[in-house]
mmCIF file of C-alpha atoms and ligand atoms in Angstrom:
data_model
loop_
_atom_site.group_PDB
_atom_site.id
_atom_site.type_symbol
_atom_site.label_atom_id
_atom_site.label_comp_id
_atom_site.label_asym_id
_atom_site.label_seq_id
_atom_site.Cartn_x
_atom_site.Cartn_y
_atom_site.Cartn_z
ATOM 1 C CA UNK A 1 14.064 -22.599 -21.551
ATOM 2 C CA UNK A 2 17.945 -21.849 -20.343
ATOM 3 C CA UNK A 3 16.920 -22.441 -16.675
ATOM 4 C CA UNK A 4 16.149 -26.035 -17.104
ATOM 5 C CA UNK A 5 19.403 -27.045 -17.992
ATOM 6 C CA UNK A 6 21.284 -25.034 -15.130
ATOM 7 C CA UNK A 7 22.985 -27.008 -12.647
ATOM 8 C CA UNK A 8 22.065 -24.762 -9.424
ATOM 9 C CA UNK A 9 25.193 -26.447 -7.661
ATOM 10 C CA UNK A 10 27.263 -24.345 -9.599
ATOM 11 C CA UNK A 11 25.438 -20.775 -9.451
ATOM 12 C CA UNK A 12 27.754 -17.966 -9.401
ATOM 13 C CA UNK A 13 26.932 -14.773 -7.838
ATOM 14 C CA UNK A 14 27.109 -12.940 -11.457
ATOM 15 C CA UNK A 15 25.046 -15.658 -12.789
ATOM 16 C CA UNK A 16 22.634 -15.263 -9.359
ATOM 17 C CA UNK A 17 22.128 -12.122 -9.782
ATOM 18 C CA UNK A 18 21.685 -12.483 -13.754
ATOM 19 C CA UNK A 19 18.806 -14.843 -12.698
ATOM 20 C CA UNK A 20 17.272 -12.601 -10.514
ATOM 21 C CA UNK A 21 17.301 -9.997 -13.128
ATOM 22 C CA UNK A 22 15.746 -11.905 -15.945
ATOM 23 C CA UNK A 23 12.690 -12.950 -12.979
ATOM 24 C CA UNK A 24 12.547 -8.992 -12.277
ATOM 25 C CA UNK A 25 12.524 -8.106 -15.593
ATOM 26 C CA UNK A 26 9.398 -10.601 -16.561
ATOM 27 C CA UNK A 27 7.482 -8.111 -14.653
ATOM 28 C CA UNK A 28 7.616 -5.608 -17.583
ATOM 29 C CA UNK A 29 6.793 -8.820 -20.583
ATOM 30 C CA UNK A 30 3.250 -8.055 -21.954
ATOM 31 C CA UNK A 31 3.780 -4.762 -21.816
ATOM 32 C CA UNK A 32 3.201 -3.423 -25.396
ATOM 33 C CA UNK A 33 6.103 -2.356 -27.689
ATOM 34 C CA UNK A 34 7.839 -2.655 -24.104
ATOM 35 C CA UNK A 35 11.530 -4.319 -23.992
ATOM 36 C CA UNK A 36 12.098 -6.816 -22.297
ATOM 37 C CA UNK A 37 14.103 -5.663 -19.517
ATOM 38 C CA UNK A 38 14.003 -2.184 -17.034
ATOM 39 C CA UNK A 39 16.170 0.626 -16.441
ATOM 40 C CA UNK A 40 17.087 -1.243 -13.301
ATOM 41 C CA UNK A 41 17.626 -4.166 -14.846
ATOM 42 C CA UNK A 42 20.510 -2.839 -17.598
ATOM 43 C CA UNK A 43 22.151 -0.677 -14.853
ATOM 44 C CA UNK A 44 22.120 -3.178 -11.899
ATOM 45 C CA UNK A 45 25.886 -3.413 -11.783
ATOM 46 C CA UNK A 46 25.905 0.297 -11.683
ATOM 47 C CA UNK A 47 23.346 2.430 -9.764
ATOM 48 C CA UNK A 48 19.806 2.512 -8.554
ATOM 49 C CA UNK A 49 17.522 4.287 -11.050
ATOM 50 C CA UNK A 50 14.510 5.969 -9.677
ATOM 51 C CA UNK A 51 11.823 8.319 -10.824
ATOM 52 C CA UNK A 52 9.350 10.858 -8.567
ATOM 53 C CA UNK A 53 6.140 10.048 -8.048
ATOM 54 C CA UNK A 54 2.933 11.415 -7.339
ATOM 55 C CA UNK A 55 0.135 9.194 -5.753
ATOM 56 C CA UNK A 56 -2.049 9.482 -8.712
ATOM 57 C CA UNK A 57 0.547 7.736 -11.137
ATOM 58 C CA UNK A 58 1.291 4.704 -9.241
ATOM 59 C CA UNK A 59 -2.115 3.368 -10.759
ATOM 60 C CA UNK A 60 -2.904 1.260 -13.577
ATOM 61 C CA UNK A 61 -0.331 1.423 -16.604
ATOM 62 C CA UNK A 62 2.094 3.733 -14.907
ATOM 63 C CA UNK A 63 2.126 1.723 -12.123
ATOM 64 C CA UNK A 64 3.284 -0.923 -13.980
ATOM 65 C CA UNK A 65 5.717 1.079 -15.779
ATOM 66 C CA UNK A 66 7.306 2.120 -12.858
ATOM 67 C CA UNK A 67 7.443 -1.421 -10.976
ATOM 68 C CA UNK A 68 9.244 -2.621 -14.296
ATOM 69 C CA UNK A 69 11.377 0.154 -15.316
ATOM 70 C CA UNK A 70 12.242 1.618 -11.590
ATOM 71 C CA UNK A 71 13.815 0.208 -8.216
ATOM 72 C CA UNK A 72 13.432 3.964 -6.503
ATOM 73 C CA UNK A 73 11.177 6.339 -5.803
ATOM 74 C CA UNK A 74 11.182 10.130 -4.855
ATOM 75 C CA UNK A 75 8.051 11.754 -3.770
ATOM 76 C CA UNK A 76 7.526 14.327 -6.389
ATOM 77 C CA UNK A 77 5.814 16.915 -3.297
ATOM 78 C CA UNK A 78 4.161 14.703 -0.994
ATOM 79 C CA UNK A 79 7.125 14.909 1.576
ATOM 80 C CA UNK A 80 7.716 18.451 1.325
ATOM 81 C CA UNK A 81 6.813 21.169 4.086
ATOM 82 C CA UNK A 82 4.103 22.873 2.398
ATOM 83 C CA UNK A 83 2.129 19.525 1.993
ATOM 84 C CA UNK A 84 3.252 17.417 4.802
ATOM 85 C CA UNK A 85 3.042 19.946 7.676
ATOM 86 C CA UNK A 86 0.379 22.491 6.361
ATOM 87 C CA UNK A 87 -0.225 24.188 9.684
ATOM 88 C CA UNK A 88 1.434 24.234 12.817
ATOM 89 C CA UNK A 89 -0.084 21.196 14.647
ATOM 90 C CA UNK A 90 -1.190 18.960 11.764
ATOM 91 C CA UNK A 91 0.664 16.813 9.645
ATOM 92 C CA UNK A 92 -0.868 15.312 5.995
ATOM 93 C CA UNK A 93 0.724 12.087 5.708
ATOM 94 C CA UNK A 94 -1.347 10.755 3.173
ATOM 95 C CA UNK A 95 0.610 10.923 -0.137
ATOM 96 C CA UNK A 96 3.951 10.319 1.600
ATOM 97 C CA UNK A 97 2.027 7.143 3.303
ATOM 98 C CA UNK A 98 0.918 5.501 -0.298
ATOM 99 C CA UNK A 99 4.392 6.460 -1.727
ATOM 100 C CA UNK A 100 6.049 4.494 1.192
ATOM 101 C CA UNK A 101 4.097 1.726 0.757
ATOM 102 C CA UNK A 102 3.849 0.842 -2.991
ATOM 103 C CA UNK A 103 7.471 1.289 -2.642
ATOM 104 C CA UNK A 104 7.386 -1.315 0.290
ATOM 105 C CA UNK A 105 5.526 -3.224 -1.457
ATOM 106 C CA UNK A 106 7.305 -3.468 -4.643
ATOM 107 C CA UNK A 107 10.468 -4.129 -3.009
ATOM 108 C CA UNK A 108 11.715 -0.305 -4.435
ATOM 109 C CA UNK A 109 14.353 2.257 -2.129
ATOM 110 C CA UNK A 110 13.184 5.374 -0.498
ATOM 111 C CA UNK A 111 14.198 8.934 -1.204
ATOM 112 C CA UNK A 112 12.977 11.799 0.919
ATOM 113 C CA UNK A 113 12.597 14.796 -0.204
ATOM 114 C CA UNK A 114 13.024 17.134 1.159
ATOM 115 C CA UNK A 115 12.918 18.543 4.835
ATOM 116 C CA UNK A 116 14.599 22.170 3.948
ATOM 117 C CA UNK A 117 13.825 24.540 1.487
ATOM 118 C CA UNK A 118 12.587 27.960 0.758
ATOM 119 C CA UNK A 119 9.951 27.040 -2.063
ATOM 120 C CA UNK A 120 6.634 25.140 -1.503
ATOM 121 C CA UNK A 121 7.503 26.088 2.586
ATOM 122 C CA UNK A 122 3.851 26.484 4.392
ATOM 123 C CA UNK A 123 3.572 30.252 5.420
ATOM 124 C CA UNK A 124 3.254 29.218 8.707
ATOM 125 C CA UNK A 125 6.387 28.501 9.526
ATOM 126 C CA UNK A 126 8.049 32.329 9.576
ATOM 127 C CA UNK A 127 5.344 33.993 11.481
ATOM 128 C CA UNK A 128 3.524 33.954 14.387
ATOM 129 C CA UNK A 129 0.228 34.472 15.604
ATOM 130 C CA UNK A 130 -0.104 38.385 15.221
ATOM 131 C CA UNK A 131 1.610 37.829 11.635
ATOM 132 C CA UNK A 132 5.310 38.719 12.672
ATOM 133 C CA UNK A 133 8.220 36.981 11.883
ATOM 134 C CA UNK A 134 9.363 34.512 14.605
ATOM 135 C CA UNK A 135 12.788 35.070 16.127
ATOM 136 C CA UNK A 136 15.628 32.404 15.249
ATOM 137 C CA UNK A 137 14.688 30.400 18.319
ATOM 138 C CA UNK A 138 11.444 29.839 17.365
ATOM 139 C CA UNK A 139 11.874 28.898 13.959
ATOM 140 C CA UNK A 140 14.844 26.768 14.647
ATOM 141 C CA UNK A 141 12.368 24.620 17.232
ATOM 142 C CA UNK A 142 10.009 24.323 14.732
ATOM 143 C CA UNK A 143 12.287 23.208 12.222
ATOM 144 C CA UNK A 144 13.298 20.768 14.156
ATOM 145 C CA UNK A 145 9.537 19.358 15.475
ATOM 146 C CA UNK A 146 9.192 18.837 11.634
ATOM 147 C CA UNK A 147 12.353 16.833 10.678
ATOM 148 C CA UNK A 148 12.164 15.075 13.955
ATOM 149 C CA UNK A 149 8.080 13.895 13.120
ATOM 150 C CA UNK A 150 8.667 13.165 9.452
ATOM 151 C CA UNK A 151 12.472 11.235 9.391
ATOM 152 C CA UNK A 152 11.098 9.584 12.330
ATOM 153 C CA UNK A 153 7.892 8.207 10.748
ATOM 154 C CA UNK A 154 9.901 7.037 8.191
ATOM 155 C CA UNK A 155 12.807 5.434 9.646
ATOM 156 C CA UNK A 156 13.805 2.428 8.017
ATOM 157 C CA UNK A 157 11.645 2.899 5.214
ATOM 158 C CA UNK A 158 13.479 6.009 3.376
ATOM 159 C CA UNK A 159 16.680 5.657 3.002
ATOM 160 C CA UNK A 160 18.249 8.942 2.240
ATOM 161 C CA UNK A 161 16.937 12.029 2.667
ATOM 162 C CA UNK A 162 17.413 15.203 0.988
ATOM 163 C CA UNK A 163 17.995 17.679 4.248
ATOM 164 C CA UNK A 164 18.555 20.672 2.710
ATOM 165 C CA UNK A 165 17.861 21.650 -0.939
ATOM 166 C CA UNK A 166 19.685 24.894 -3.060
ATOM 167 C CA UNK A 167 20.907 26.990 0.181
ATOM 168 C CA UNK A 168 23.994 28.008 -2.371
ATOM 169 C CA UNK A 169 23.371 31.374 -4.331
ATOM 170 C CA UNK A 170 23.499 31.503 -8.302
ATOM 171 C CA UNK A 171 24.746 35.052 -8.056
ATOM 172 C CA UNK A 172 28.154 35.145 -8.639
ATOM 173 C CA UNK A 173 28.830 37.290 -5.739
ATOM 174 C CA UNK A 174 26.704 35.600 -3.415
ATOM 175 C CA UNK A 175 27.536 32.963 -1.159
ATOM 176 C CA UNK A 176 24.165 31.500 0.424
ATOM 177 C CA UNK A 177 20.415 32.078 -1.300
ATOM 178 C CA UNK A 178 18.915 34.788 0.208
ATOM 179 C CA UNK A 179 15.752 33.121 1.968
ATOM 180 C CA UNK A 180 13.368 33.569 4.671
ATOM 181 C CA UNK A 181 15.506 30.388 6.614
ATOM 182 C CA UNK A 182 18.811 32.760 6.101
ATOM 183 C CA UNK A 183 17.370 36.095 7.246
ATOM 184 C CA UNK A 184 15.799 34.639 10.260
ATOM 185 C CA UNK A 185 18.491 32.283 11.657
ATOM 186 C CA UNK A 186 21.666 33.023 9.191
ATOM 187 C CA UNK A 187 23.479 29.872 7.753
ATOM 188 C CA UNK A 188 22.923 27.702 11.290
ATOM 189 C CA UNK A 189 19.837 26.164 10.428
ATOM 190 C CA UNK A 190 21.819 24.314 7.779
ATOM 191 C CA UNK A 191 23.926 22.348 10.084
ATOM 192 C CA UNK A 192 20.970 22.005 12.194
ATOM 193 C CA UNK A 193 19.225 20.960 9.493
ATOM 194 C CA UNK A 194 21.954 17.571 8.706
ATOM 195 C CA UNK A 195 22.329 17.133 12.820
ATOM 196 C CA UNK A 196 18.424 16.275 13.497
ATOM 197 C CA UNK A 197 18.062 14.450 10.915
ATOM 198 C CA UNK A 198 20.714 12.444 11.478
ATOM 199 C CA UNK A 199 19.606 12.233 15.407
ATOM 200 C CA UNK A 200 16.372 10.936 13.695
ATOM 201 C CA UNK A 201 17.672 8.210 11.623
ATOM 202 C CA UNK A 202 21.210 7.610 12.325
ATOM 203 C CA UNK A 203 20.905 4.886 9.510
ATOM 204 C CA UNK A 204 19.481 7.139 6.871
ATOM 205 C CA UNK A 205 22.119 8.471 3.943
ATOM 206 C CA UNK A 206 21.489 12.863 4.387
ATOM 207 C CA UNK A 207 22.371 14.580 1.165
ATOM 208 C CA UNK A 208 22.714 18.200 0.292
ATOM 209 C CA UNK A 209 20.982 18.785 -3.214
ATOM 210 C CA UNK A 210 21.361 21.478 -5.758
ATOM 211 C CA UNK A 211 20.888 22.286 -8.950
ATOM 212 C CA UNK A 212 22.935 24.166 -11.659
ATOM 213 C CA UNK A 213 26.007 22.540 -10.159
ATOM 214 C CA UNK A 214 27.623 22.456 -13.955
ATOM 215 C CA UNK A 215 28.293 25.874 -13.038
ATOM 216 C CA UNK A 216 31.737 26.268 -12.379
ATOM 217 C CA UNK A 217 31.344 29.314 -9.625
ATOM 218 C CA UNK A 218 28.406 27.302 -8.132
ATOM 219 C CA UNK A 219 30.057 23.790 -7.774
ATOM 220 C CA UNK A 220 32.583 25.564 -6.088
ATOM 221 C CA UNK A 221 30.338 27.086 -3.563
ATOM 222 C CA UNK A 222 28.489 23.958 -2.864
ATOM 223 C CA UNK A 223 31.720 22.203 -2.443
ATOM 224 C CA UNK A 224 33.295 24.614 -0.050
ATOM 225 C CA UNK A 225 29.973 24.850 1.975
ATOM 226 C CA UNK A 226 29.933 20.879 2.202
ATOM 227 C CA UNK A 227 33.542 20.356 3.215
ATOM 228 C CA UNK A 228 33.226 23.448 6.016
ATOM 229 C CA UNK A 229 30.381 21.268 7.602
ATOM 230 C CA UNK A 230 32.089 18.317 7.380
ATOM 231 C CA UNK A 231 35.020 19.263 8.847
ATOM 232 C CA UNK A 232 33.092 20.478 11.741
ATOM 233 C CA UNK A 233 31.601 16.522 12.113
ATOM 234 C CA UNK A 234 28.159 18.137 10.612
ATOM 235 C CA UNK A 235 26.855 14.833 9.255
ATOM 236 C CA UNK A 236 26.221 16.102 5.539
ATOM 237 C CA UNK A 237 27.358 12.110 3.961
ATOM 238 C CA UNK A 238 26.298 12.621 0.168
ATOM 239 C CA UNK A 239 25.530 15.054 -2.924
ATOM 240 C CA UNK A 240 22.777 15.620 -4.711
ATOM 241 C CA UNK A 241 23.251 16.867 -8.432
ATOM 242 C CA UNK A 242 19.448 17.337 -9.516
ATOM 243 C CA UNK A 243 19.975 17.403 -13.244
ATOM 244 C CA UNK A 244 17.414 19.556 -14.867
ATOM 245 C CA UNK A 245 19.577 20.109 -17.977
ATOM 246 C CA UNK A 246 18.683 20.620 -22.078
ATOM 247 C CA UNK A 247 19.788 18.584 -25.180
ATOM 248 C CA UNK A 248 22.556 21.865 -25.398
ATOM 249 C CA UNK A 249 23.731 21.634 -21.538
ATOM 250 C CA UNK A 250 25.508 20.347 -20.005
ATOM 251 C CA UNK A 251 28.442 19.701 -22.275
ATOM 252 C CA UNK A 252 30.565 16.697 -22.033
ATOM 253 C CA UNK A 253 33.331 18.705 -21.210
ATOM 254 C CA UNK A 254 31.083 20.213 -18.652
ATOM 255 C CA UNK A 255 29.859 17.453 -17.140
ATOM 256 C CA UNK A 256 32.912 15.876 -17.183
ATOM 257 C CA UNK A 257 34.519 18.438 -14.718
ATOM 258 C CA UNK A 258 31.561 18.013 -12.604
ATOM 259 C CA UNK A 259 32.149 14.395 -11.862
ATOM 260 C CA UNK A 260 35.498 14.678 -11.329
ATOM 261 C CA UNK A 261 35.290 17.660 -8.888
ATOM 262 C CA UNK A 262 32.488 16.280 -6.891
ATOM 263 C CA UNK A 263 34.010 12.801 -7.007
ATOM 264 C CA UNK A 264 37.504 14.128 -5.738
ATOM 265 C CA UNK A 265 35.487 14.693 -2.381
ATOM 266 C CA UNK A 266 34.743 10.773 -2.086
ATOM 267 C CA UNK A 267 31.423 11.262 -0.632
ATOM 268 C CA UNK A 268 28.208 8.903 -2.355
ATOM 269 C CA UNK A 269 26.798 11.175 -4.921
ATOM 270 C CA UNK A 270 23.822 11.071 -7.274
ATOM 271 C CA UNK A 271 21.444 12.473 -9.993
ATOM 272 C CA UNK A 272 18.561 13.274 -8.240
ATOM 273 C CA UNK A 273 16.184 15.096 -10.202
ATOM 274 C CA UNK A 274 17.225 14.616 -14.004
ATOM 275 C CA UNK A 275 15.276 15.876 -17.322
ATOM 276 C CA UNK A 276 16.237 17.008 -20.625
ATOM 277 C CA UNK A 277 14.483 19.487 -22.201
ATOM 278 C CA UNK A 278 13.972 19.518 -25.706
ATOM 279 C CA UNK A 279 14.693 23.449 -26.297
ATOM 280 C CA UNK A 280 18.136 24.894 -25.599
ATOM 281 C CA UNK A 281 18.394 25.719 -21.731
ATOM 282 C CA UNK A 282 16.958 28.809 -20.188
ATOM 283 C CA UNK A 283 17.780 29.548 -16.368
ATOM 284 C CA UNK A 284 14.860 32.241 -15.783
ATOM 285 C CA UNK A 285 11.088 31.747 -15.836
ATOM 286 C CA UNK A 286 9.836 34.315 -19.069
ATOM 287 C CA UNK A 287 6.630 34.921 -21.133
ATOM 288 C CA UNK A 288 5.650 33.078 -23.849
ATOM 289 C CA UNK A 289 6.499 34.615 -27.227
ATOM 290 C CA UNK A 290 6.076 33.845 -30.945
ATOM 291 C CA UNK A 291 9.096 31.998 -31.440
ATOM 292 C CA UNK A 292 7.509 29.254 -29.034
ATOM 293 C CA UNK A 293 4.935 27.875 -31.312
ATOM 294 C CA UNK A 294 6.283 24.974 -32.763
ATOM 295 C CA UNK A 295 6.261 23.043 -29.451
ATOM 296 C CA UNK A 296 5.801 19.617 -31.904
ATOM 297 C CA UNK A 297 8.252 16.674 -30.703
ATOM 298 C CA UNK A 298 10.468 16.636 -34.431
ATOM 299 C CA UNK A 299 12.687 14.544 -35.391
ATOM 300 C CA UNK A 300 15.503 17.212 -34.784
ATOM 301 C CA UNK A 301 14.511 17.703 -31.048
ATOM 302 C CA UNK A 302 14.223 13.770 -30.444
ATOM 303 C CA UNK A 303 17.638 12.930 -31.727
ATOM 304 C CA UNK A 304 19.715 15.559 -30.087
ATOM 305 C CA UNK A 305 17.513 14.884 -26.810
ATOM 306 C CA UNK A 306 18.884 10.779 -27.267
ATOM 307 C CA UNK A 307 22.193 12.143 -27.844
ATOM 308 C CA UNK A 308 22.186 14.307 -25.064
ATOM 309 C CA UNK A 309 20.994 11.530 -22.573
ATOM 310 C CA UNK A 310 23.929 9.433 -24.438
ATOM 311 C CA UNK A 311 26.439 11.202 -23.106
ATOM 312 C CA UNK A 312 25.272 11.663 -20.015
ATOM 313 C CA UNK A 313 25.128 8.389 -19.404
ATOM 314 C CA UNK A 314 28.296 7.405 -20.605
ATOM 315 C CA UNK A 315 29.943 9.843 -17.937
ATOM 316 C CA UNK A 316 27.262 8.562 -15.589
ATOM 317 C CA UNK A 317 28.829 4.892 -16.161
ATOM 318 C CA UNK A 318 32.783 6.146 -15.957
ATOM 319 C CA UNK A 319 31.590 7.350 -12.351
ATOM 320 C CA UNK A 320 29.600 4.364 -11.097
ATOM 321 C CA UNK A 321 32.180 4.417 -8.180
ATOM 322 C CA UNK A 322 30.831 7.548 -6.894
ATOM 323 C CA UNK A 323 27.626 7.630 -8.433
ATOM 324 C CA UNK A 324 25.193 5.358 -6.268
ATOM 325 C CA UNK A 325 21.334 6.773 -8.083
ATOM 326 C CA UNK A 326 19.873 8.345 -10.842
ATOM 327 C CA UNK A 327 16.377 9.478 -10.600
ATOM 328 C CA UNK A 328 14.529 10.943 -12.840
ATOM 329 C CA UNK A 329 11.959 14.061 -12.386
ATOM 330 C CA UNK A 330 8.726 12.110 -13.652
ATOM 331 C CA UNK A 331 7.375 9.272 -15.293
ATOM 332 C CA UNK A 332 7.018 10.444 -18.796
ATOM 333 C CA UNK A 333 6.109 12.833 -21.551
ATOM 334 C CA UNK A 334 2.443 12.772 -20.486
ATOM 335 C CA UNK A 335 3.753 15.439 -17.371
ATOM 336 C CA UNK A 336 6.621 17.414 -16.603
ATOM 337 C CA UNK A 337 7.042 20.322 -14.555
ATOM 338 C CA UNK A 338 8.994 21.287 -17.656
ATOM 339 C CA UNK A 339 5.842 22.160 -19.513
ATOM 340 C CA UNK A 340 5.474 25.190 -17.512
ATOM 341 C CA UNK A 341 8.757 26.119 -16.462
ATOM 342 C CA UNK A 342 10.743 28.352 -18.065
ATOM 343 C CA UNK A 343 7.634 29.130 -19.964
ATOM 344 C CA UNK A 344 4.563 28.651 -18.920
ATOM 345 C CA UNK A 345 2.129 26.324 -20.736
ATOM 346 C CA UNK A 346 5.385 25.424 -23.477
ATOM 347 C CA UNK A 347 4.937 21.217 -24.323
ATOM 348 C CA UNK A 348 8.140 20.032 -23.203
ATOM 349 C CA UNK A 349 9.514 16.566 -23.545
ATOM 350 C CA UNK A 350 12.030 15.646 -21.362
ATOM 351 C CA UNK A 351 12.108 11.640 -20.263
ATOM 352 C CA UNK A 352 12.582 8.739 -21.651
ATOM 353 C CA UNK A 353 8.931 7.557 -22.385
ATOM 354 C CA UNK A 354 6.829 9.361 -24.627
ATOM 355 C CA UNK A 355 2.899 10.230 -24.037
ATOM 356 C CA UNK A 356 1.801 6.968 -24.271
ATOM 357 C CA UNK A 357 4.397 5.329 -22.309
ATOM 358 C CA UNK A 358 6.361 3.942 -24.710
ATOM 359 C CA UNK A 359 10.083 4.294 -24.750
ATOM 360 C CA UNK A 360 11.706 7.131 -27.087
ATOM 361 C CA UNK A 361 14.716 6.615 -28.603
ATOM 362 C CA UNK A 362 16.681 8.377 -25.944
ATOM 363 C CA UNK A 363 15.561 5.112 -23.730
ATOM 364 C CA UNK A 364 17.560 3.215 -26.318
ATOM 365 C CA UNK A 365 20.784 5.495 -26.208
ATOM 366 C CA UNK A 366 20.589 5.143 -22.687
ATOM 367 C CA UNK A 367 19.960 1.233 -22.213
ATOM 368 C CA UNK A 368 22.771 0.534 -25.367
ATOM 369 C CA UNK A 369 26.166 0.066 -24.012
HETATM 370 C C1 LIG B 1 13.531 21.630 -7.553
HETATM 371 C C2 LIG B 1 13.019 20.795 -6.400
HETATM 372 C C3 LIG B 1 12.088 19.730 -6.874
HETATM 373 C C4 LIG B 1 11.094 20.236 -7.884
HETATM 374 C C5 LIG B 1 11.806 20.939 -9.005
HETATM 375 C C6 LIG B 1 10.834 21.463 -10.016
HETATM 376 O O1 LIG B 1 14.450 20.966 -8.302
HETATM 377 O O2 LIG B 1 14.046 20.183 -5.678
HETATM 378 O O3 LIG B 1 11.391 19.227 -5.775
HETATM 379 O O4 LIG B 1 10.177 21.114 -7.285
HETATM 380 O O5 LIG B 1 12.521 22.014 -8.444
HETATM 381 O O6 LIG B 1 9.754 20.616 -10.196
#
């Protein structure tokens, strides 16, 4: 064995930290047809790599795949409102609780997600006892009971939250989403949002997350809204790209100018949520029609997937600077929230391990460099 013969006078910190590696790495050996190293392992040098998580899947073989493959982990929905604060006065910690400590115990990072949003948001929250919608005080005290219980449960366990998730409009002519949070207290619970979290956990990294931020007319909203809050000392410290892209989108060129614009603000950044669907990218939720039967995983959809995830991770690489995670939406091919989004009940096969666990070829493009 190469250990024996190493004179541990001499150690390095490269070699250290090879060392430690190869040990981390052993954890995935016996796995079947599994390589020999992780995700995490390959891209130490670079970023974290995470994946969401339910409870259910930190058992048995996925369990394992995720210790070997992963050093983060996102609650898939355990942390968000709808499940973690279901009615006024009562909390369900549960899932966030077994999340927070496999992670512990697996020596893995933290990321929240996420304490603001207008989807999977418990009806509660907008109305109140006669079934009328709270005035802006209200709702502003109760979003801030929430972030102040759950970032405070969690202190020094998560380490970054996701405060506020897709306030920015996909209508061109639209500035903010039109939600519930903005017709109730306009764009102030935003800032609010960032400042009690941060009151919280002064430690924890608070990102602003969005998706379709390859759009040109987007990124430029989301960067304008982040440096307005910034320059008032609202503590918004990092971005959140999600990801959900398609073997046809993002382009490089594309994805290129994404990096580069976000990067030019020299705030942490990351890829919080990424997949890559296997048909060509659709923005809306539809029916299912007649050309969607072939939903089979062919050899034409698993190379152009690889090649997609190529690419991305190339540019991922040339921004390591900025980039500090990349976290993937689920553990593998067995379940994506892709199978039913945009069309319902549509196979999709988005990550890098197939149904079985086993890595695709896409885990090679990405793990080659
Ligand atoms: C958004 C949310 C995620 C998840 C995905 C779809 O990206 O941020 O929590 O719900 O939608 O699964």
């Amino acid at each position: 064995m190469k250990f024996k013969k190493m004179n541990t006078q001499k150690i390095t910190r490269p070699l250290l930290t090879g060392v430690l590696g190869v040990f981390s790495a052993l954890s995935c050996l016996g796995q079947e047809h599994m390589p020999d190293k992780g995700l995490k392992d390959y891209y130490r040098s670079f970023f974290s790599i995470g994946v969401s998580v339910s409870p259910r899947v930190l058992k048995g073989e996925e369990g394992q795949l995720i210790t070997c493959q992963f050093n983060s982990v996102t609650p898939e929905n355990d942390m968000k409102m709808g499940v973690i604060h279901p009615r006024e006065n009562e909390y369900n910690f549960r899932g966030a609780d077994s999340i927070v400590a496999f992670a512990l115990r697996n020596k893995m990072k933290i990321r929240g997600h996420t304490l603001c949003w207008h989807n999977q948001v418990p009806a509660w929250i907008f109305k109140d006892e006669k079934g009328d919608t709270v005035s802006k005080e209200i709702l502003l005290q109760r979003l801030k009971d929430h972030i102040t219980t759950v970032v405070t449960r969690y202190k020094g366990k998560v380490y970054a939250w996701d405060v506020v998730n897709e306030v920015i409009s996909d209508k061109k002519e639209e500035f903010y989403r039109n939600s519930a949070w903005l017709s109730i207290c306009g764009p102030e619970f935003i800032e609010k949002a960032f400042l009690w979290a941060h009151e919280a956990d002064p430690q924890a990294v608070l990102f602003y997350n969005d998706y379709n931020e390859i759009n040109a007319v987007k990124r430029a909203k989301i960067i304008q809204m982040v440096k307005s809050l910034r320059a008032k000392g609202v503590p918004v410290q990092a971005i959140g790209l999600q990801g959900h892209w398609a073997f046809n989108e993002p382009t490089e060129d594309q994805l290129e100018k994404t990096f580069a614009d976000f990067a030019a603000l020299k705030m942490p950044l990351q890829v919080t949520e990424l997949d890559i669907s296997v048909y060509p990218k659709e923005h809306e939720a539809r029916e299912r029609r007649a050309g969607d039967v072939d939903t089979s995983y062919n050899r034409e959809r698993e190379n152009s997937q690889a090649e997609q995830y190529r690419r991305c991770f190339t540019i991922f690489r040339k921004y390591k600077n900025s980039l500090t995670g990349v976290t993937f939406w689920n553990l593998s091919d067995k379940h994506s929230w892709l199978d039913n989004f945009p069309v319902q009940g549509r196979k999709d096969y988005p990550l890098l391990f197939d149904r079985n666990l086993q890595p695709k070829k896409a885990f090679k493009e990405v793990v080659d460099f």
